[in-house]
Amino acid sequence: MRRALAITSMICLLFSVVLAQDKPEKLGLAVYKLGERYATDEQAGETIDSFADYLDKQVAGADFHRVGVRNKPDDVLKLLKDADKPVAVAIISPGLYFKHGKDLKLTAIAEATRGGNNGERYALVGPAEAKEYPSGKKIATSMTADLDWLNKAVLRAPEGAKPVEWVQYDNLLDAGYEIIDEEDDAPDFVLVDRITLEFFEKDSDLNGFKKGLESDLLPQDFVVEVDGRLGKKADGLKKALGALNESDEGKKLGEQLQSPRFPAPDEARIKKVQAWYDSE
Amino acid sequence: MVRQRIAISAIVGAVACISLLVFPPGCKQVPDTTLNNTGNGTAEFDAPGMAEDAENAFNETPRTLERVRISASMYAKALNVEEARSYKHLWKAARTAAWLAEYSPDDVERERLARDGLTYANTALKKNAEGQEALFYHAVLAGFLGDLDNSYGLDAVDKIEESMNKLIEQDYDIARGGPWRVYGTLQIRAPGPPVSIGSLRNGKKNLEKALEKGPDWPENHLYLAEAEFLWATDKDKPEFAQQAQDRLDKWLLNDDAKAPAGYDFEFEHWQQLARELLNAQG
């Protein structure tokens, strides 16, 4: 009798092991977009769910699910540290990666290509050309939630220079119009990415602005693995992200995520910016 | 800088609306279908005459859902016949469809009419590519479709921007400042670049221009008030919030506020929107 029970238990155990192997591995997915007011679960949740479903089909044995969409550093940090809802993979801003990558054990496995561009280059635009670091001037940006990113990577102050004053604007066109309209407290310059620069160049009121100081070519958003939680699924995910634009479904998702594909990150660029962070 | 969520609504008398998302849940092109060429050349009934009747049904006052639905049915039957498909009948059919796409309480009907209306407008533009009325209602209907199905949102925004800019450059007025009202409302609600074309400053300017074109039209006051509330917050100028409140009271909410002749149905809708706008200010 005892023997029969043991055999039955063993069969049950084997059966459960087989079931466990067949069951896809649950992998949490989080998204953090700096300076994008509408990057929230309410606004973007549906798209991220579609993205997770797409990845499920591309990465064998994986079951990605949305953990959250955030647009503020503190909020995403809370998300990434929540042991009850572990995040295995996240799309995050480069600033968050350089500041917290080591603490949170983040590994960059892919990089966004917004507008089809490799890397991002920011520029100062305004009625006068900013040829040098504009000490003490007011600069409009949508990224004040991450001042380290602005000061350590985007616009590095020469030693001893008076820092610039960053001013938050959700809408950079309106920041430009404040300058044109000579409003009180208008900024002196506007910090724009390459896509926003195109809006300025097309706008009949703003196309007289001059492009001045530019940043180095910087990383765009990273896709990061958190604490090795992707395990053997990491390779499949990298492949799927790099080939996102090779199917109709992937192309649509790329448009929604504002990045046609997510190729491997530029390691040299990562090292360069990480050195800036580590040196201060 | 504060912007409220963009859940747009639209117009006929006027304003187009689109739910614009940072991550829009799809990126479909607004349909470019036209009425097919298999329509009967002639019919046993007077199809052009029926299209005229459809226009009369739309214009009959007081305007009601039932009357406009009858107008839409008559247009559908009449425009099945090739000889009724004049530019005039087509853009007016698009207008009827746009009205129902805005005011019907049934979302299924709204989307069906938005699609039908786009077909009429596309066909009108095939006959006259520069037709201003068709351009206007095409953009408005694209806005409604984007509002009802967000996957059309981004393309709808492009359509509205292109058409309204064209009409504004031509200083073409329809629906009492319609092009400025539609474009201005979109601008105050949409995110700015790099995501979209939003600009509170430009939107407010366009809404002020719409008011110049139709100074007594309550809908122009409604949307300018929305811009003024946003401006008050954005620029920390509370006097604009007071101005908006006064505007809504005078033109929509006070006992003295009256619907323009024949527009009682629409006026009730605008009043409801005005109350919601006030409530949203806390």
XYZ file of C-alpha atoms in Angstrom:
562
model
C 0.000 0.000 0.000
C 2.793 2.311 1.032
C 4.613 1.489 -2.175
C 1.535 2.243 -4.237
C 1.196 5.622 -2.552
C 4.835 6.418 -3.190
C 4.459 5.588 -6.860
C 1.324 7.693 -7.093
C 3.104 10.603 -5.409
C 5.995 10.284 -7.782
C 3.695 10.277 -10.767
C 1.949 13.355 -9.436
C 5.280 15.047 -8.853
C 6.490 14.224 -12.342
C 3.220 15.434 -13.767
C 3.501 18.733 -11.939
C 7.075 19.159 -13.140
C 5.942 18.603 -16.706
C 3.137 21.104 -16.199
C 5.554 23.622 -14.737
C 7.819 23.222 -17.734
C 4.952 23.735 -20.155
C 3.671 26.783 -18.366
C 5.225 29.966 -19.791
C 7.442 31.899 -17.439
C 5.788 35.066 -16.146
C 7.943 38.125 -16.783
C 7.029 41.612 -15.592
C 7.384 44.520 -18.025
C 7.620 48.165 -16.949
C 7.921 51.372 -18.966
C 9.300 54.737 -17.914
C 9.290 57.738 -20.240
C 10.901 60.852 -18.854
C 9.044 64.073 -19.567
C 6.074 62.468 -21.287
C 3.025 63.440 -19.346
C 0.814 60.906 -21.047
C 3.071 57.942 -20.288
C 0.716 56.423 -17.738
C -1.139 53.152 -17.343
C -4.369 54.922 -18.180
C -3.082 56.366 -21.436
C -0.536 53.834 -22.561
C -1.499 50.626 -20.782
C -3.356 49.145 -23.711
C -0.411 49.597 -26.043
C 2.051 48.116 -23.587
C -0.284 45.142 -23.152
C -0.221 44.664 -26.937
C 3.556 44.897 -26.855
C 3.686 42.230 -24.120
C 1.376 39.977 -26.141
C 3.592 40.436 -29.180
C 6.694 39.474 -27.208
C 4.927 36.382 -25.890
C 4.594 35.189 -29.462
C 8.198 35.973 -30.278
C 9.947 34.596 -27.207
C 9.248 30.914 -26.664
C 8.137 30.015 -23.169
C 7.745 33.625 -22.031
C 4.609 35.304 -20.714
C 5.249 39.045 -20.476
C 2.800 41.183 -18.574
C 2.609 44.892 -17.815
C 3.611 45.904 -14.328
C 3.252 49.626 -14.913
C 3.863 52.705 -17.052
C 5.386 55.712 -15.303
C 6.744 59.152 -16.206
C 8.493 60.213 -12.997
C 11.784 58.804 -11.679
C 10.541 58.263 -8.116
C 7.494 56.397 -9.322
C 9.422 54.040 -11.549
C 12.030 53.406 -8.857
C 9.261 52.320 -6.530
C 8.001 50.010 -9.243
C 11.395 48.487 -9.932
C 12.019 47.866 -6.233
C 8.674 46.222 -5.542
C 9.477 42.614 -4.678
C 5.822 41.637 -4.794
C 5.560 42.503 -8.473
C 8.991 41.761 -9.865
C 9.967 43.482 -13.083
C 12.120 41.400 -15.387
C 12.443 43.865 -18.232
C 11.851 47.595 -18.537
C 12.068 50.392 -21.037
C 13.663 53.275 -19.163
C 15.311 56.617 -19.775
C 19.088 56.637 -20.081
C 19.342 58.954 -17.085
C 17.693 56.409 -14.824
C 19.989 53.718 -16.136
C 23.170 55.690 -15.480
C 22.079 56.814 -12.034
C 20.541 53.619 -10.691
C 21.780 50.891 -13.029
C 24.241 49.454 -10.550
C 21.962 49.568 -7.503
C 19.102 47.953 -9.342
C 21.309 45.513 -11.262
C 20.145 46.732 -14.653
C 21.694 45.468 -17.855
C 21.030 47.365 -21.089
C 20.060 44.811 -23.713
C 18.611 47.107 -26.398
C 18.204 50.782 -27.240
C 15.352 52.755 -28.771
C 15.680 54.417 -32.161
C 13.076 57.155 -31.949
C 12.405 58.754 -35.300
C 14.637 56.042 -36.777
C 17.648 57.825 -35.293
C 20.664 56.177 -33.774
C 21.147 57.978 -30.458
C 19.793 61.409 -29.527
C 21.382 64.798 -29.904
C 19.887 67.772 -28.100
C 20.327 71.381 -29.152
C 19.711 74.791 -27.677
C 17.530 77.016 -29.826
C 16.613 80.631 -29.302
C 16.540 84.057 -30.864
C 20.313 84.271 -30.466
C 22.764 81.490 -31.161
C 24.112 79.923 -27.960
C 27.664 79.275 -29.063
C 28.917 78.514 -25.570
C 27.499 77.168 -22.332
C 24.846 79.782 -21.413
C 25.809 80.360 -17.773
C 22.919 81.445 -15.585
C 20.409 81.515 -18.416
C 16.902 80.063 -18.228
C 16.436 77.028 -20.412
C 13.102 75.414 -21.171
C 13.005 71.622 -21.127
C 10.491 68.836 -20.559
C 12.999 66.837 -18.505
C 13.482 68.640 -15.188
C 12.387 65.488 -13.383
C 15.928 64.240 -14.044
C 18.340 67.110 -13.454
C 21.308 64.743 -13.327
C 20.653 63.709 -16.893
C 20.459 67.350 -17.951
C 23.575 68.474 -16.087
C 25.786 65.409 -16.340
C 25.040 64.349 -19.899
C 22.949 66.716 -21.977
C 24.509 70.074 -21.155
C 27.666 69.744 -19.106
C 28.799 72.950 -17.467
C 32.440 73.929 -17.833
C 34.258 73.932 -14.503
C 33.456 77.008 -12.470
C 30.619 78.143 -14.705
C 27.392 79.320 -13.135
C 24.835 76.590 -13.829
C 21.921 77.224 -16.116
C 18.386 77.387 -14.698
C 16.234 74.570 -16.034
C 12.543 75.400 -16.372
C 9.897 72.743 -16.923
C 7.588 73.013 -19.943
C 5.358 70.165 -21.051
C 5.044 71.882 -24.399
C 8.281 73.178 -25.867
C 6.578 74.994 -28.738
C 4.778 77.134 -26.176
C 8.114 77.829 -24.506
C 9.352 79.141 -27.836
C 6.253 81.278 -28.282
C 6.802 82.824 -24.862
C 10.158 84.057 -26.148
C 8.627 85.348 -29.379
C 5.765 87.039 -27.515
C 8.258 88.550 -25.042
C 6.288 87.286 -22.082
C 7.474 87.962 -18.552
C 9.654 85.130 -17.262
C 10.104 83.685 -20.734
C 13.082 81.340 -21.029
C 16.228 82.418 -22.862
C 16.607 79.189 -24.810
C 14.732 75.969 -25.448
C 16.391 72.553 -25.261
C 15.058 70.390 -28.071
C 15.564 66.847 -29.295
C 15.881 66.206 -33.006
C 12.190 65.616 -33.655
C 11.122 68.708 -31.749
C 13.743 70.713 -33.626
C 11.938 69.790 -36.841
C 8.716 71.249 -35.413
C 10.550 74.488 -34.692
C 12.027 74.600 -38.180
C 8.595 74.126 -39.762
C 6.817 76.696 -37.599
C 6.411 80.098 -39.213
C 6.866 81.918 -35.894
C 9.771 79.866 -34.639
C 11.790 79.086 -37.722
C 13.886 82.197 -37.178
C 15.362 80.656 -34.039
C 19.023 79.808 -34.254
C 20.407 76.425 -33.356
C 23.342 76.755 -30.990
C 25.196 74.453 -28.668
C 24.550 70.759 -29.226
C 24.990 67.784 -26.939
C 27.162 64.815 -27.735
C 25.372 61.957 -29.401
C 23.668 60.395 -26.385
C 21.836 57.132 -25.818
C 18.092 56.971 -26.274
C 15.815 54.963 -23.968
C 17.175 51.558 -22.998
C 15.499 48.222 -22.700
C 17.025 46.760 -19.553
C 17.017 43.383 -17.901
C 16.486 43.651 -14.150
C 18.693 41.545 -11.910
C 19.149 38.772 -14.461
C 15.461 37.888 -14.261
C 15.093 37.165 -17.954
C 17.426 34.212 -17.638
C 17.519 32.209 -20.826
C 14.785 34.346 -22.331
C 17.137 37.309 -22.739
C 18.533 36.195 -26.083
C 15.086 35.601 -27.559
C 13.943 38.999 -26.376
C 16.967 40.786 -27.856
C 16.299 39.106 -31.166
C 12.604 40.025 -31.116
C 13.330 43.661 -30.259
C 15.968 44.003 -32.936
C 13.619 42.618 -35.556
C 10.515 44.527 -34.458
C 10.165 46.295 -37.800
C 10.245 43.081 -39.820
C 6.553 42.228 -39.444
C 3.398 44.281 -39.897
C 2.386 43.772 -36.288
C 5.848 44.728 -35.097
C 5.876 47.817 -37.310
C 2.644 49.044 -35.768
C 4.000 48.504 -32.301
C 7.163 50.335 -33.265
C 5.081 53.332 -34.319
C 3.185 53.274 -31.064
C 6.357 53.005 -29.034
C 7.947 55.715 -31.184
C 10.841 53.429 -32.019
C 10.785 51.283 -35.152
C 13.125 48.742 -33.545
C 15.341 48.268 -30.533
C 18.791 47.122 -31.632
C 21.677 46.314 -29.299
C 22.859 49.374 -27.382
C 26.000 51.235 -28.372
C 28.399 50.082 -25.669
C 30.954 52.827 -26.344
C 28.284 55.458 -25.835
C 27.206 53.805 -22.601
C 30.774 53.772 -21.274
C 31.309 57.411 -22.150
C 28.201 58.638 -20.360
C 28.664 56.286 -17.404
C 32.128 57.781 -16.927
C 30.585 61.251 -16.701
C 28.203 60.038 -14.006
C 30.931 58.197 -12.097
C 33.295 61.144 -12.140
C 30.939 63.420 -10.182
C 2.308 73.813 -17.540
C -0.876 71.891 -17.247
C -2.753 70.120 -19.957
C -5.833 68.101 -19.469
C -6.251 64.684 -20.964
C -7.219 64.804 -24.550
C -10.469 63.201 -24.960
C -11.783 65.149 -27.793
C -15.249 65.485 -29.061
C -16.217 67.106 -32.208
C -18.425 69.289 -34.171
C -20.587 69.958 -37.031
C -21.539 73.266 -36.061
C -18.094 72.432 -35.097
C -15.251 71.209 -33.177
C -13.318 68.102 -33.892
C -11.954 65.835 -31.318
C -9.527 63.062 -31.117
C -8.172 60.958 -28.331
C -4.493 61.454 -28.755
C -2.235 59.259 -26.810
C 1.457 59.177 -26.327
C 1.210 55.541 -27.208
C -1.762 55.474 -29.515
C -3.259 51.995 -29.551
C -2.897 51.581 -33.276
C -2.038 53.613 -36.312
C -4.665 53.112 -38.977
C -5.199 55.382 -41.922
C -8.515 57.210 -42.090
C -10.496 55.363 -44.810
C -10.232 56.840 -48.303
C -13.189 54.910 -49.700
C -15.498 56.569 -52.193
C -18.951 55.637 -53.433
C -18.456 52.910 -55.979
C -19.136 53.349 -59.642
C -21.847 50.741 -59.736
C -24.538 53.103 -58.579
C -27.539 53.217 -60.871
C -27.211 55.838 -63.571
C -30.884 56.574 -63.234
C -33.609 55.332 -60.969
C -37.324 54.933 -60.884
C -37.442 57.699 -58.348
C -36.135 61.249 -58.538
C -32.772 60.759 -56.817
C -31.550 64.373 -57.099
C -34.949 65.442 -55.783
C -34.577 63.063 -52.858
C -31.169 64.567 -52.079
C -32.838 67.989 -52.001
C -35.449 66.593 -49.617
C -32.650 65.190 -47.463
C -31.156 68.659 -47.237
C -34.546 70.103 -46.308
C -34.961 67.463 -43.600
C -31.591 68.469 -42.157
C -32.481 72.156 -42.208
C -35.944 71.718 -40.743
C -36.327 73.367 -37.351
C -36.263 72.558 -34.572
C -33.581 70.084 -35.523
C -34.010 66.693 -33.869
C -32.226 63.367 -33.983
C -35.129 61.812 -35.842
C -35.192 64.489 -38.529
C -31.470 64.203 -39.107
C -31.697 60.421 -39.197
C -34.360 60.754 -41.901
C -32.036 63.107 -43.752
C -29.232 60.530 -43.540
C -31.486 57.736 -44.824
C -32.643 59.827 -47.754
C -29.088 60.760 -48.656
C -28.045 57.102 -48.504
C -30.789 56.131 -50.944
C -30.380 59.113 -53.237
C -26.587 58.864 -53.457
C -26.869 55.269 -54.518
C -27.810 56.772 -57.842
C -25.018 58.268 -59.900
C -26.996 61.239 -61.160
C -27.602 62.462 -57.603
C -23.899 62.533 -56.788
C -23.212 66.191 -57.331
C -20.540 67.891 -55.263
C -23.217 69.859 -53.431
C -25.256 66.819 -52.458
C -22.175 64.887 -51.424
C -20.752 67.472 -49.038
C -24.168 68.133 -47.563
C -24.618 64.390 -47.005
C -21.245 64.443 -45.249
C -22.537 67.285 -43.067
C -25.640 65.320 -42.075
C -23.459 62.318 -41.240
C -21.112 64.508 -39.214
C -24.016 65.886 -37.214
C -25.160 62.390 -36.261
C -21.594 61.320 -35.581
C -21.489 64.111 -33.030
C -24.925 64.076 -31.464
C -26.237 60.516 -31.654
C -26.327 58.868 -28.236
C -25.425 55.539 -29.837
C -21.712 54.964 -30.444
C -22.365 52.266 -33.024
C -24.496 54.681 -35.019
C -21.918 57.434 -34.534
C -19.110 55.324 -35.959
C -21.232 54.069 -38.847
C -22.182 57.629 -39.752
C -18.593 58.821 -39.399
C -17.535 56.175 -41.907
C -20.462 56.903 -44.257
C -19.726 60.592 -44.035
C -16.083 60.044 -44.905
C -17.169 58.106 -47.972
C -19.388 61.011 -49.060
C -16.656 63.547 -48.369
C -14.031 61.464 -50.200
C -16.362 61.202 -53.181
C -17.023 64.941 -53.092
C -13.279 65.604 -53.050
C -12.840 63.263 -55.995
C -15.203 65.518 -57.928
C -13.655 68.702 -56.623
C -10.300 68.278 -54.921
C -10.324 71.876 -53.690
C -13.901 71.803 -52.432
C -13.760 73.725 -49.189
C -16.935 72.365 -47.642
C -15.870 68.793 -48.362
C -12.391 69.445 -46.985
C -13.910 70.803 -43.806
C -16.346 67.963 -43.189
C -13.802 65.360 -44.197
C -11.476 66.584 -41.475
C -14.303 66.821 -38.952
C -15.426 63.268 -39.717
C -11.849 62.009 -39.488
C -11.791 63.595 -36.048
C -14.964 61.807 -35.021
C -13.638 58.492 -36.250
C -10.405 59.066 -34.337
C -12.449 59.891 -31.277
C -14.511 56.736 -31.557
C -11.616 54.474 -32.540
C -8.301 55.720 -31.232
C -6.350 53.661 -33.707
C -7.243 56.326 -36.298
C -6.191 59.135 -33.973
C -2.784 60.038 -35.330
C -3.860 60.007 -38.960
C -6.967 61.991 -38.082
C -4.821 64.663 -36.462
C -2.766 64.908 -39.644
C -5.931 65.234 -41.709
C -7.359 67.943 -39.475
C -4.092 69.862 -39.424
C -3.677 69.745 -43.191
C -7.255 70.635 -44.092
C -7.813 73.323 -41.496
C -4.503 74.994 -42.277
C -5.513 75.080 -45.911
C -8.931 76.582 -45.152
C -7.472 79.073 -42.697
C -4.902 80.198 -45.279
C -7.797 80.779 -47.669
C -9.664 82.620 -44.900
C -12.597 80.357 -45.702
C -15.346 80.449 -43.135
C -17.895 77.706 -42.657
C -19.987 76.831 -39.633
C -19.299 80.225 -38.045
C -15.569 80.057 -37.637
C -15.467 76.258 -38.025
C -11.899 75.837 -39.334
C -10.430 78.011 -36.554
C -12.636 76.402 -33.904
C -11.839 72.852 -34.944
C -8.117 73.414 -35.290
C -7.888 75.572 -32.175
C -9.670 73.007 -30.041
C -7.384 70.282 -31.295
C -4.334 72.410 -30.538
C -5.302 73.184 -26.954
C -5.980 69.515 -26.223
C -3.159 67.756 -28.057
C 0.281 67.143 -26.564
C 3.110 69.223 -27.921
C 6.060 67.930 -29.906
C 7.682 65.491 -30.283
C 4.382 63.646 -29.810
C 1.887 65.910 -31.565
C 0.952 69.400 -32.691
C -0.486 70.819 -29.486
C 0.079 74.433 -28.498
C -2.084 76.311 -26.048
C -0.933 79.645 -27.429
C -1.760 78.805 -31.043
C -4.987 77.072 -30.077
C -6.165 80.060 -28.075
C -5.333 82.381 -30.967
C -7.339 80.248 -33.380
C -10.288 80.116 -30.993
C -10.176 83.898 -30.645
C -10.247 84.110 -34.427
C -13.241 81.752 -34.540
C -15.007 84.123 -32.173
C -14.259 87.027 -34.506
C -15.925 85.060 -37.304
C -18.933 84.126 -35.206
C -19.135 86.474 -32.221
C -22.645 85.432 -31.184
C -22.174 81.718 -31.664
C -22.259 80.027 -28.216
C -20.038 77.162 -29.295
C -17.217 79.599 -30.020
C -17.515 80.931 -26.484
C -17.583 77.415 -25.061
C -14.248 76.393 -26.556
C -12.575 79.737 -26.010
C -13.578 79.431 -22.348
C -11.833 76.062 -22.239
C -8.688 77.680 -23.610
C -8.946 80.515 -21.111
C -9.183 78.139 -18.162
C -6.055 76.387 -19.387
C -4.338 79.721 -19.964
C -5.190 80.867 -16.444
C -3.485 77.809 -14.985
C -0.615 77.710 -17.414
C 0.324 81.354 -17.038
C -0.827 81.698 -13.446
C -3.276 84.412 -14.465
C -6.549 83.794 -12.598
C -8.240 86.685 -14.367
C -8.545 84.443 -17.429
C -10.466 81.861 -15.405
C -12.884 84.570 -14.342
C -13.203 85.680 -17.954
C -13.990 82.106 -18.960
C -16.565 81.757 -16.216
C -18.250 85.017 -17.238
C -18.234 83.921 -20.853
C -19.933 80.613 -20.076
C -22.504 82.304 -17.865
C -23.391 84.939 -20.420
C -23.547 82.806 -23.539
C -24.598 79.394 -22.257
C -25.679 79.101 -18.668
C -27.522 82.215 -17.486
C -31.290 82.407 -17.792
C -30.758 85.050 -20.448
C -28.585 82.778 -22.552
C -30.591 81.675 -25.550
C -30.056 79.151 -28.305
C -29.551 80.587 -31.782
C -32.791 80.221 -33.753
C -33.266 76.580 -34.751
C -30.355 75.287 -32.697
C -32.056 74.302 -29.447
C -30.897 70.694 -29.694
C -27.245 71.634 -30.138
C -27.512 74.361 -27.504
C -28.574 71.880 -24.842
C -25.541 69.797 -25.689
C -23.218 72.812 -25.427
C -24.775 73.749 -22.107
C -24.012 70.282 -20.811
C -20.401 70.612 -21.991
C -20.174 74.021 -20.345
C -21.340 72.594 -17.013
C -18.812 69.773 -17.306
C -16.075 72.276 -18.083
C -16.961 74.295 -15.005
C -17.086 71.200 -12.816
C -13.661 70.162 -14.083
C -12.232 73.395 -12.683
C -13.041 72.184 -9.180
